[in-house]
């Protein structure tokens, strides 16, 4: 079967091409891609080429299909998986995949590392590595775009679960956010910030009592406030504030005042900007966790951190890259319960738009 796909050959070298897919083996699946969302991770992949940790070194000779936030429909099932999947099943893919025997030095992932699977394609072959790791996830909801967006939502879910706190007098770490605690989301109304707000407000098992979302773009703050309202947050037991720190003479003082003076149990940083990281550090409460979510593109990125507080106030820092399969299943669970991720989407296009959208992602205002 022929497929049409956007493949990466190197830095800034993306090509939309038609080529033949191999016949599937008994441990593979043929599938049709219906939707794929594009985010900063694809932008970084496109500009870094083989320097990217997930892109193979020989990509110039063996190009891979890009796009890792995708969903679709199964077309043909290899004999090994016939008792679990059937043609017509809807699916999502967990791309955060590593496996023994994979490309050397690569954190293997669909959408970065494989010749025949990626989201920016019409048809794909789902390989045994995806199947054996349980990374082909059934989706039974309406449409397809929620299943595509389950991947970015899973990244947020993983980050929230990665927060931790300490138990005074012991070395026991308590994972996740404090139930009923105070949480701040800095630079928090980009697409991933919106996903985080959506998840925090809809979560069943634990929620903050105070949730402060900041940015310096009032228009983006207003859009976030219209999508995820203060009134809805209140119905969930959360006091929600949207704050333009760009308009504040002393953002740290303002944010600490909103917290009641004690600071925040969790501060999630959604932009790799040194002053924002410093601001996050300055508003941590005792035993507060600074969660550095947004991955910088420059390896030398750094920011000041108050180590006096690390020692005497038990503040700490954590970061994550992507979510795991359980996080993605949780994302699909909440979408199945009616949590709509449509607020993340601001542009819709076809396969012909992928190259330009990916290469110039930072110049396109909006979300996914």
mmCIF file of C-alpha atoms in Angstrom:
data_model
loop_
_atom_site.group_PDB
_atom_site.id
_atom_site.type_symbol
_atom_site.label_atom_id
_atom_site.label_comp_id
_atom_site.label_asym_id
_atom_site.label_seq_id
_atom_site.Cartn_x
_atom_site.Cartn_y
_atom_site.Cartn_z
ATOM 1 C CA UNK A 1 0.000 0.000 0.000
ATOM 2 C CA UNK A 2 1.183 3.516 -0.782
ATOM 3 C CA UNK A 3 1.268 6.191 1.880
ATOM 4 C CA UNK A 4 1.867 9.907 1.747
ATOM 5 C CA UNK A 5 3.912 11.281 4.648
ATOM 6 C CA UNK A 6 6.122 14.112 5.847
ATOM 7 C CA UNK A 7 9.609 12.748 6.464
ATOM 8 C CA UNK A 8 12.653 14.338 8.050
ATOM 9 C CA UNK A 9 16.060 14.064 6.341
ATOM 10 C CA UNK A 10 18.006 16.506 8.505
ATOM 11 C CA UNK A 11 17.936 19.982 10.032
ATOM 12 C CA UNK A 12 15.073 22.019 8.525
ATOM 13 C CA UNK A 13 14.736 19.353 5.837
ATOM 14 C CA UNK A 14 11.162 18.056 5.785
ATOM 15 C CA UNK A 15 9.661 16.530 2.657
ATOM 16 C CA UNK A 16 6.130 15.476 1.778
ATOM 17 C CA UNK A 17 6.515 12.261 -0.198
ATOM 18 C CA UNK A 18 4.553 9.284 -1.448
ATOM 19 C CA UNK A 19 6.139 5.855 -1.037
ATOM 20 C CA UNK A 20 5.309 2.194 -0.620
ATOM 21 C CA UNK A 21 4.716 0.651 2.797
ATOM 22 C CA UNK A 22 5.971 -2.909 3.314
ATOM 23 C CA UNK A 23 3.518 -5.745 3.849
ATOM 24 C CA UNK A 24 2.780 -6.074 7.551
ATOM 25 C CA UNK A 25 4.246 -8.978 9.509
ATOM 26 C CA UNK A 26 2.234 -11.128 11.893
ATOM 27 C CA UNK A 27 3.329 -8.946 14.823
ATOM 28 C CA UNK A 28 2.444 -5.602 13.144
ATOM 29 C CA UNK A 29 -0.686 -3.583 12.355
ATOM 30 C CA UNK A 30 -1.627 -1.460 9.341
ATOM 31 C CA UNK A 31 -3.533 1.696 10.262
ATOM 32 C CA UNK A 32 -4.993 4.875 8.784
ATOM 33 C CA UNK A 33 -4.109 8.172 10.454
ATOM 34 C CA UNK A 34 -7.028 10.570 10.813
ATOM 35 C CA UNK A 35 -5.655 13.367 12.987
ATOM 36 C CA UNK A 36 -2.322 14.613 14.278
ATOM 37 C CA UNK A 37 -1.567 17.690 16.357
ATOM 38 C CA UNK A 38 1.645 19.688 16.064
ATOM 39 C CA UNK A 39 3.512 21.090 19.042
ATOM 40 C CA UNK A 40 6.890 22.532 20.019
ATOM 41 C CA UNK A 41 8.410 19.061 20.232
ATOM 42 C CA UNK A 42 7.974 18.601 16.481
ATOM 43 C CA UNK A 43 9.457 22.061 15.925
ATOM 44 C CA UNK A 44 12.550 21.109 17.939
ATOM 45 C CA UNK A 45 12.839 17.813 16.070
ATOM 46 C CA UNK A 46 12.652 19.556 12.688
ATOM 47 C CA UNK A 47 15.304 22.141 13.532
ATOM 48 C CA UNK A 48 17.710 19.814 15.338
ATOM 49 C CA UNK A 49 17.580 16.900 12.889
ATOM 50 C CA UNK A 50 19.954 14.090 13.872
ATOM 51 C CA UNK A 51 21.145 16.139 16.862
ATOM 52 C CA UNK A 52 17.745 15.492 18.459
ATOM 53 C CA UNK A 53 17.872 12.690 21.011
ATOM 54 C CA UNK A 54 15.012 10.781 19.379
ATOM 55 C CA UNK A 55 16.086 11.137 15.735
ATOM 56 C CA UNK A 56 18.433 8.449 14.334
ATOM 57 C CA UNK A 57 21.927 9.449 13.251
ATOM 58 C CA UNK A 58 21.399 8.060 9.736
ATOM 59 C CA UNK A 59 18.184 9.978 9.059
ATOM 60 C CA UNK A 60 19.652 11.518 5.881
ATOM 61 C CA UNK A 61 19.816 8.036 4.321
ATOM 62 C CA UNK A 62 16.824 6.557 6.171
ATOM 63 C CA UNK A 63 14.282 9.340 6.700
ATOM 64 C CA UNK A 64 11.650 8.957 9.421
ATOM 65 C CA UNK A 65 8.031 10.090 9.562
ATOM 66 C CA UNK A 66 7.368 13.025 11.891
ATOM 67 C CA UNK A 67 4.299 13.666 14.067
ATOM 68 C CA UNK A 68 3.749 12.007 17.443
ATOM 69 C CA UNK A 69 0.303 13.187 18.614
ATOM 70 C CA UNK A 70 -1.955 11.127 16.401
ATOM 71 C CA UNK A 71 -5.039 8.978 16.239
ATOM 72 C CA UNK A 72 -6.753 6.909 13.619
ATOM 73 C CA UNK A 73 -8.379 3.657 12.627
ATOM 74 C CA UNK A 74 -6.972 0.157 12.295
ATOM 75 C CA UNK A 75 -7.062 -1.273 8.766
ATOM 76 C CA UNK A 76 -5.376 -4.694 9.044
ATOM 77 C CA UNK A 77 -4.219 -6.719 12.057
ATOM 78 C CA UNK A 78 -1.309 -9.153 12.131
ATOM 79 C CA UNK A 79 -2.096 -12.670 13.388
ATOM 80 C CA UNK A 80 -0.343 -12.147 16.741
ATOM 81 C CA UNK A 81 -2.733 -9.360 17.783
ATOM 82 C CA UNK A 82 -5.961 -10.609 16.171
ATOM 83 C CA UNK A 83 -7.459 -11.510 19.559
ATOM 84 C CA UNK A 84 -6.957 -7.943 20.876
ATOM 85 C CA UNK A 85 -7.622 -5.641 17.917
ATOM 86 C CA UNK A 86 -9.758 -5.673 14.774
ATOM 87 C CA UNK A 87 -10.135 -3.550 11.633
ATOM 88 C CA UNK A 88 -12.199 -0.440 12.329
ATOM 89 C CA UNK A 89 -10.974 0.008 15.922
ATOM 90 C CA UNK A 90 -10.075 3.592 16.806
ATOM 91 C CA UNK A 91 -6.733 4.146 18.481
ATOM 92 C CA UNK A 92 -4.224 6.531 19.965
ATOM 93 C CA UNK A 93 -0.467 5.955 20.283
ATOM 94 C CA UNK A 94 1.805 6.449 23.285
ATOM 95 C CA UNK A 95 5.003 7.665 21.574
ATOM 96 C CA UNK A 96 7.282 7.715 24.633
ATOM 97 C CA UNK A 97 8.828 4.405 23.717
ATOM 98 C CA UNK A 98 12.204 2.894 24.515
ATOM 99 C CA UNK A 99 13.132 -0.711 23.974
ATOM 100 C CA UNK A 100 16.101 -3.026 24.075
ATOM 101 C CA UNK A 101 17.726 -3.277 20.667
ATOM 102 C CA UNK A 102 16.427 0.101 19.450
ATOM 103 C CA UNK A 103 18.533 2.598 17.505
ATOM 104 C CA UNK A 104 21.745 3.313 19.419
ATOM 105 C CA UNK A 105 21.648 6.510 21.457
ATOM 106 C CA UNK A 106 18.028 7.224 20.606
ATOM 107 C CA UNK A 107 15.003 7.403 22.888
ATOM 108 C CA UNK A 108 12.959 5.641 20.226
ATOM 109 C CA UNK A 109 9.535 7.117 19.535
ATOM 110 C CA UNK A 110 6.959 7.062 16.749
ATOM 111 C CA UNK A 111 7.030 10.460 15.096
ATOM 112 C CA UNK A 112 10.802 10.762 15.428
ATOM 113 C CA UNK A 113 12.593 7.443 15.013
ATOM 114 C CA UNK A 114 10.699 5.170 12.624
ATOM 115 C CA UNK A 115 10.480 4.849 8.850
ATOM 116 C CA UNK A 116 6.893 3.650 8.706
ATOM 117 C CA UNK A 117 5.065 5.139 11.699
ATOM 118 C CA UNK A 118 4.348 8.775 12.513
ATOM 119 C CA UNK A 119 1.359 11.071 12.720
ATOM 120 C CA UNK A 120 1.956 13.090 9.577
ATOM 121 C CA UNK A 121 1.022 10.289 7.191
ATOM 122 C CA UNK A 122 -2.038 8.805 5.547
ATOM 123 C CA UNK A 123 -1.227 5.158 6.362
ATOM 124 C CA UNK A 124 1.327 3.658 8.754
ATOM 125 C CA UNK A 125 2.684 0.341 9.951
ATOM 126 C CA UNK A 126 2.559 0.002 13.738
ATOM 127 C CA UNK A 127 5.645 -2.052 14.644
ATOM 128 C CA UNK A 128 6.075 -4.815 17.185
ATOM 129 C CA UNK A 129 7.919 -2.501 19.609
ATOM 130 C CA UNK A 130 4.792 -0.365 20.004
ATOM 131 C CA UNK A 131 2.583 -3.419 20.367
ATOM 132 C CA UNK A 132 4.795 -5.293 22.831
ATOM 133 C CA UNK A 133 5.070 -2.262 25.093
ATOM 134 C CA UNK A 134 1.271 -1.843 25.181
ATOM 135 C CA UNK A 135 1.523 1.562 23.495
ATOM 136 C CA UNK A 136 -1.344 1.087 21.022
ATOM 137 C CA UNK A 137 -4.247 2.418 23.079
ATOM 138 C CA UNK A 138 -7.921 1.832 22.200
ATOM 139 C CA UNK A 139 -10.073 4.950 21.979
ATOM 140 C CA UNK A 140 -13.861 4.769 22.185
ATOM 141 C CA UNK A 141 -14.766 8.463 22.381
ATOM 142 C CA UNK A 142 -16.327 10.781 19.826
ATOM 143 C CA UNK A 143 -14.253 11.991 16.875
ATOM 144 C CA UNK A 144 -10.483 11.623 16.679
ATOM 145 C CA UNK A 145 -8.898 14.896 17.821
ATOM 146 C CA UNK A 146 -9.325 14.137 21.549
ATOM 147 C CA UNK A 147 -7.296 10.959 21.074
ATOM 148 C CA UNK A 148 -4.555 12.960 19.318
ATOM 149 C CA UNK A 149 -4.517 15.438 22.174
ATOM 150 C CA UNK A 150 -4.319 12.695 24.772
ATOM 151 C CA UNK A 151 -0.547 12.706 24.189
ATOM 152 C CA UNK A 152 0.063 16.356 25.201
ATOM 153 C CA UNK A 153 -2.405 15.917 28.051
ATOM 154 C CA UNK A 154 -0.467 12.852 29.212
ATOM 155 C CA UNK A 155 2.681 15.001 29.399
ATOM 156 C CA UNK A 156 0.884 17.363 31.767
ATOM 157 C CA UNK A 157 -0.512 14.479 33.809
ATOM 158 C CA UNK A 158 2.966 12.995 34.156
ATOM 159 C CA UNK A 159 4.346 16.339 35.290
ATOM 160 C CA UNK A 160 1.637 16.774 37.922
ATOM 161 C CA UNK A 161 2.198 13.253 39.262
ATOM 162 C CA UNK A 162 5.950 13.939 39.418
ATOM 163 C CA UNK A 163 5.583 16.667 42.039
ATOM 164 C CA UNK A 164 6.665 15.521 45.468
ATOM 165 C CA UNK A 165 6.788 16.643 49.068
ATOM 166 C CA UNK A 166 8.644 15.479 52.145
ATOM 167 C CA UNK A 167 7.437 14.191 55.486
ATOM 168 C CA UNK A 168 8.994 16.179 58.369
ATOM 169 C CA UNK A 169 11.303 14.058 60.454
ATOM 170 C CA UNK A 170 11.651 11.308 57.860
ATOM 171 C CA UNK A 171 13.040 10.713 54.389
ATOM 172 C CA UNK A 172 9.716 9.612 52.910
ATOM 173 C CA UNK A 173 8.658 11.458 49.752
ATOM 174 C CA UNK A 174 4.953 11.893 49.059
ATOM 175 C CA UNK A 175 4.371 12.007 45.295
ATOM 176 C CA UNK A 176 1.901 14.268 43.471
ATOM 177 C CA UNK A 177 0.455 17.640 44.432
ATOM 178 C CA UNK A 178 -0.860 18.360 47.915
ATOM 179 C CA UNK A 179 -4.593 17.792 48.065
ATOM 180 C CA UNK A 180 -6.111 21.092 49.119
ATOM 181 C CA UNK A 181 -2.774 22.882 48.739
ATOM 182 C CA UNK A 182 -1.767 25.983 46.801
ATOM 183 C CA UNK A 183 -0.559 25.758 43.222
ATOM 184 C CA UNK A 184 0.783 28.275 40.681
ATOM 185 C CA UNK A 185 1.187 27.843 36.926
ATOM 186 C CA UNK A 186 3.642 30.381 35.484
ATOM 187 C CA UNK A 187 3.581 31.406 31.806
ATOM 188 C CA UNK A 188 0.596 29.129 31.874
ATOM 189 C CA UNK A 189 -1.787 29.968 29.029
ATOM 190 C CA UNK A 190 0.038 28.453 26.068
ATOM 191 C CA UNK A 191 -1.369 25.181 24.690
ATOM 192 C CA UNK A 192 0.303 22.982 27.306
ATOM 193 C CA UNK A 193 -0.672 25.406 30.038
ATOM 194 C CA UNK A 194 -4.295 25.180 28.884
ATOM 195 C CA UNK A 195 -4.037 21.390 29.028
ATOM 196 C CA UNK A 196 -2.727 21.666 32.582
ATOM 197 C CA UNK A 197 -5.554 23.980 33.668
ATOM 198 C CA UNK A 198 -8.107 21.645 32.098
ATOM 199 C CA UNK A 199 -6.676 18.636 33.924
ATOM 200 C CA UNK A 200 -6.299 20.330 37.296
ATOM 201 C CA UNK A 201 -9.924 21.505 37.211
ATOM 202 C CA UNK A 202 -11.354 18.154 36.109
ATOM 203 C CA UNK A 203 -9.276 15.826 38.224
ATOM 204 C CA UNK A 204 -11.230 13.588 40.603
ATOM 205 C CA UNK A 205 -8.768 12.397 43.222
ATOM 206 C CA UNK A 206 -6.895 15.524 44.351
ATOM 207 C CA UNK A 207 -7.070 19.230 43.592
ATOM 208 C CA UNK A 208 -5.531 22.422 44.956
ATOM 209 C CA UNK A 209 -7.660 24.803 46.995
ATOM 210 C CA UNK A 210 -5.911 27.783 45.364
ATOM 211 C CA UNK A 211 -4.779 27.781 41.724
ATOM 212 C CA UNK A 212 -3.039 30.846 40.263
ATOM 213 C CA UNK A 213 -2.311 31.046 36.528
ATOM 214 C CA UNK A 214 0.019 33.756 35.212
ATOM 215 C CA UNK A 215 1.165 35.170 31.899
ATOM 216 C CA UNK A 216 2.219 38.517 30.440
ATOM 217 C CA UNK A 217 -0.201 38.383 27.481
ATOM 218 C CA UNK A 218 -3.623 39.671 28.537
ATOM 219 C CA UNK A 219 -5.375 38.426 25.405
ATOM 220 C CA UNK A 220 -4.175 34.865 26.066
ATOM 221 C CA UNK A 221 -5.154 35.160 29.725
ATOM 222 C CA UNK A 222 -8.627 36.331 28.714
ATOM 223 C CA UNK A 223 -9.018 33.394 26.338
ATOM 224 C CA UNK A 224 -7.956 30.951 29.055
ATOM 225 C CA UNK A 225 -10.405 32.534 31.496
ATOM 226 C CA UNK A 226 -13.224 32.146 28.963
ATOM 227 C CA UNK A 227 -12.404 28.477 28.388
ATOM 228 C CA UNK A 228 -11.777 27.486 32.018
ATOM 229 C CA UNK A 229 -13.825 29.847 34.113
ATOM 230 C CA UNK A 230 -13.429 30.993 37.681
ATOM 231 C CA UNK A 231 -17.026 29.904 38.233
ATOM 232 C CA UNK A 232 -16.406 26.348 37.060
ATOM 233 C CA UNK A 233 -13.283 26.143 39.213
ATOM 234 C CA UNK A 234 -15.310 27.285 42.222
ATOM 235 C CA UNK A 235 -17.806 24.478 41.573
ATOM 236 C CA UNK A 236 -14.852 22.110 41.851
ATOM 237 C CA UNK A 237 -13.708 23.602 45.152
ATOM 238 C CA UNK A 238 -10.847 25.622 43.624
ATOM 239 C CA UNK A 239 -10.194 29.340 43.995
ATOM 240 C CA UNK A 240 -8.839 30.252 40.539
ATOM 241 C CA UNK A 241 -6.961 33.459 39.684
ATOM 242 C CA UNK A 242 -5.658 34.625 36.302
ATOM 243 C CA UNK A 243 -2.850 37.140 36.845
ATOM 244 C CA UNK A 244 -0.977 39.331 34.351
ATOM 245 C CA UNK A 245 2.458 39.510 35.952
ATOM 246 C CA UNK A 246 3.665 41.818 33.170
ATOM 247 C CA UNK A 247 1.416 44.529 34.586
ATOM 248 C CA UNK A 248 2.651 44.095 38.161
ATOM 249 C CA UNK A 249 5.355 46.305 39.652
ATOM 250 C CA UNK A 250 6.525 43.385 41.823
ATOM 251 C CA UNK A 251 5.170 40.059 40.532
ATOM 252 C CA UNK A 252 6.722 38.023 43.358
ATOM 253 C CA UNK A 253 5.147 40.221 46.031
ATOM 254 C CA UNK A 254 1.772 40.074 44.267
ATOM 255 C CA UNK A 255 1.806 36.294 43.917
ATOM 256 C CA UNK A 256 2.893 35.780 47.513
ATOM 257 C CA UNK A 257 0.101 38.124 48.631
ATOM 258 C CA UNK A 258 -2.487 36.074 46.731
ATOM 259 C CA UNK A 259 -1.169 32.951 48.468
ATOM 260 C CA UNK A 260 -1.748 34.517 51.855
ATOM 261 C CA UNK A 261 1.939 35.216 52.325
ATOM 262 C CA UNK A 262 3.124 31.630 52.678
ATOM 263 C CA UNK A 263 3.835 30.856 49.032
ATOM 264 C CA UNK A 264 2.847 27.847 46.934
ATOM 265 C CA UNK A 265 3.171 24.123 47.466
ATOM 266 C CA UNK A 266 3.671 23.566 43.726
ATOM 267 C CA UNK A 267 4.877 26.024 41.105
ATOM 268 C CA UNK A 268 4.843 24.737 37.529
ATOM 269 C CA UNK A 269 6.985 26.630 35.005
ATOM 270 C CA UNK A 270 5.653 26.403 31.454
ATOM 271 C CA UNK A 271 8.338 28.434 29.634
ATOM 272 C CA UNK A 272 12.135 28.016 29.564
ATOM 273 C CA UNK A 273 12.798 31.606 30.596
ATOM 274 C CA UNK A 274 15.346 32.223 33.351
ATOM 275 C CA UNK A 275 13.465 35.120 35.049
ATOM 276 C CA UNK A 276 10.314 32.974 35.184
ATOM 277 C CA UNK A 277 12.255 30.147 36.840
ATOM 278 C CA UNK A 278 13.691 32.625 39.364
ATOM 279 C CA UNK A 279 10.197 33.955 40.013
ATOM 280 C CA UNK A 280 8.951 30.424 40.631
ATOM 281 C CA UNK A 281 11.735 29.760 43.107
ATOM 282 C CA UNK A 282 10.921 32.977 44.965
ATOM 283 C CA UNK A 283 7.262 32.058 45.582
ATOM 284 C CA UNK A 284 7.752 28.507 46.850
ATOM 285 C CA UNK A 285 6.323 27.677 50.258
ATOM 286 C CA UNK A 286 8.146 25.550 52.816
ATOM 287 C CA UNK A 287 8.565 22.104 51.231
ATOM 288 C CA UNK A 288 7.458 23.614 47.934
ATOM 289 C CA UNK A 289 8.153 21.821 44.653
ATOM 290 C CA UNK A 290 9.277 23.729 41.567
ATOM 291 C CA UNK A 291 8.205 21.781 38.497
ATOM 292 C CA UNK A 292 10.183 22.790 35.398
ATOM 293 C CA UNK A 293 7.898 21.565 32.638
ATOM 294 C CA UNK A 294 8.982 23.290 29.452
ATOM 295 C CA UNK A 295 12.054 21.752 27.836
ATOM 296 C CA UNK A 296 14.683 24.287 26.704
ATOM 297 C CA UNK A 297 16.212 23.917 23.264
ATOM 298 C CA UNK A 298 19.670 25.051 24.439
ATOM 299 C CA UNK A 299 21.661 22.537 26.547
ATOM 300 C CA UNK A 300 23.346 25.338 28.489
ATOM 301 C CA UNK A 301 20.074 26.831 29.790
ATOM 302 C CA UNK A 302 20.302 27.706 33.482
ATOM 303 C CA UNK A 303 18.609 29.926 36.043
ATOM 304 C CA UNK A 304 19.342 31.075 39.617
ATOM 305 C CA UNK A 305 18.050 28.928 42.464
ATOM 306 C CA UNK A 306 17.999 29.803 46.167
ATOM 307 C CA UNK A 307 20.012 27.032 47.787
ATOM 308 C CA UNK A 308 19.556 28.510 51.252
ATOM 309 C CA UNK A 309 15.890 27.590 50.887
ATOM 310 C CA UNK A 310 16.778 24.188 49.464
ATOM 311 C CA UNK A 311 18.652 23.487 52.701
ATOM 312 C CA UNK A 312 16.510 25.241 55.318
ATOM 313 C CA UNK A 313 13.052 25.404 53.726
ATOM 314 C CA UNK A 314 13.121 21.973 52.030
ATOM 315 C CA UNK A 315 12.314 23.412 48.606
ATOM 316 C CA UNK A 316 13.033 21.131 45.676
ATOM 317 C CA UNK A 317 12.877 20.918 41.902
ATOM 318 C CA UNK A 318 11.605 18.302 39.467
ATOM 319 C CA UNK A 319 11.211 18.039 35.713
ATOM 320 C CA UNK A 320 9.658 15.546 33.316
ATOM 321 C CA UNK A 321 9.780 14.916 29.575
ATOM 322 C CA UNK A 322 6.583 13.378 28.250
ATOM 323 C CA UNK A 323 4.135 11.119 30.027
ATOM 324 C CA UNK A 324 4.042 7.351 30.385
ATOM 325 C CA UNK A 325 1.410 4.935 29.152
ATOM 326 C CA UNK A 326 -0.567 5.099 32.395
ATOM 327 C CA UNK A 327 -0.663 8.899 32.076
ATOM 328 C CA UNK A 328 -2.052 8.558 28.567
ATOM 329 C CA UNK A 329 -4.662 6.068 29.723
ATOM 330 C CA UNK A 330 -5.669 8.568 32.394
ATOM 331 C CA UNK A 331 -5.985 11.258 29.716
ATOM 332 C CA UNK A 332 -8.249 9.017 27.637
ATOM 333 C CA UNK A 333 -10.241 8.198 30.781
ATOM 334 C CA UNK A 334 -11.040 11.842 31.503
ATOM 335 C CA UNK A 335 -11.853 12.536 27.855
ATOM 336 C CA UNK A 336 -14.218 9.585 27.948
ATOM 337 C CA UNK A 337 -15.923 11.297 30.898
ATOM 338 C CA UNK A 338 -16.482 14.432 28.842
ATOM 339 C CA UNK A 339 -13.343 16.528 29.355
ATOM 340 C CA UNK A 340 -13.017 18.303 25.989
ATOM 341 C CA UNK A 341 -9.471 19.350 24.954
ATOM 342 C CA UNK A 342 -10.693 21.493 22.038
ATOM 343 C CA UNK A 343 -9.464 24.650 23.760
ATOM 344 C CA UNK A 344 -5.898 23.666 22.898
ATOM 345 C CA UNK A 345 -6.643 23.867 19.159
ATOM 346 C CA UNK A 346 -6.526 27.163 17.263
ATOM 347 C CA UNK A 347 -5.597 26.095 13.707
ATOM 348 C CA UNK A 348 -6.794 23.255 11.488
ATOM 349 C CA UNK A 349 -5.073 22.178 8.265
ATOM 350 C CA UNK A 350 -4.220 19.209 6.100
ATOM 351 C CA UNK A 351 -1.101 17.208 5.327
ATOM 352 C CA UNK A 352 0.037 19.868 2.839
ATOM 353 C CA UNK A 353 0.296 22.358 5.722
ATOM 354 C CA UNK A 354 2.499 20.236 7.958
ATOM 355 C CA UNK A 355 5.951 21.313 6.762
ATOM 356 C CA UNK A 356 5.347 25.054 6.999
ATOM 357 C CA UNK A 357 3.460 24.747 10.280
ATOM 358 C CA UNK A 358 6.214 22.653 11.849
ATOM 359 C CA UNK A 359 9.158 24.759 10.688
ATOM 360 C CA UNK A 360 7.533 28.088 11.598
ATOM 361 C CA UNK A 361 5.640 26.915 14.674
ATOM 362 C CA UNK A 362 6.997 29.665 16.946
ATOM 363 C CA UNK A 363 5.779 32.353 14.530
ATOM 364 C CA UNK A 364 2.199 31.089 14.503
ATOM 365 C CA UNK A 365 0.101 32.600 17.312
ATOM 366 C CA UNK A 366 -2.249 30.309 19.164
ATOM 367 C CA UNK A 367 -2.208 26.715 20.304
ATOM 368 C CA UNK A 368 -2.000 23.262 18.743
#
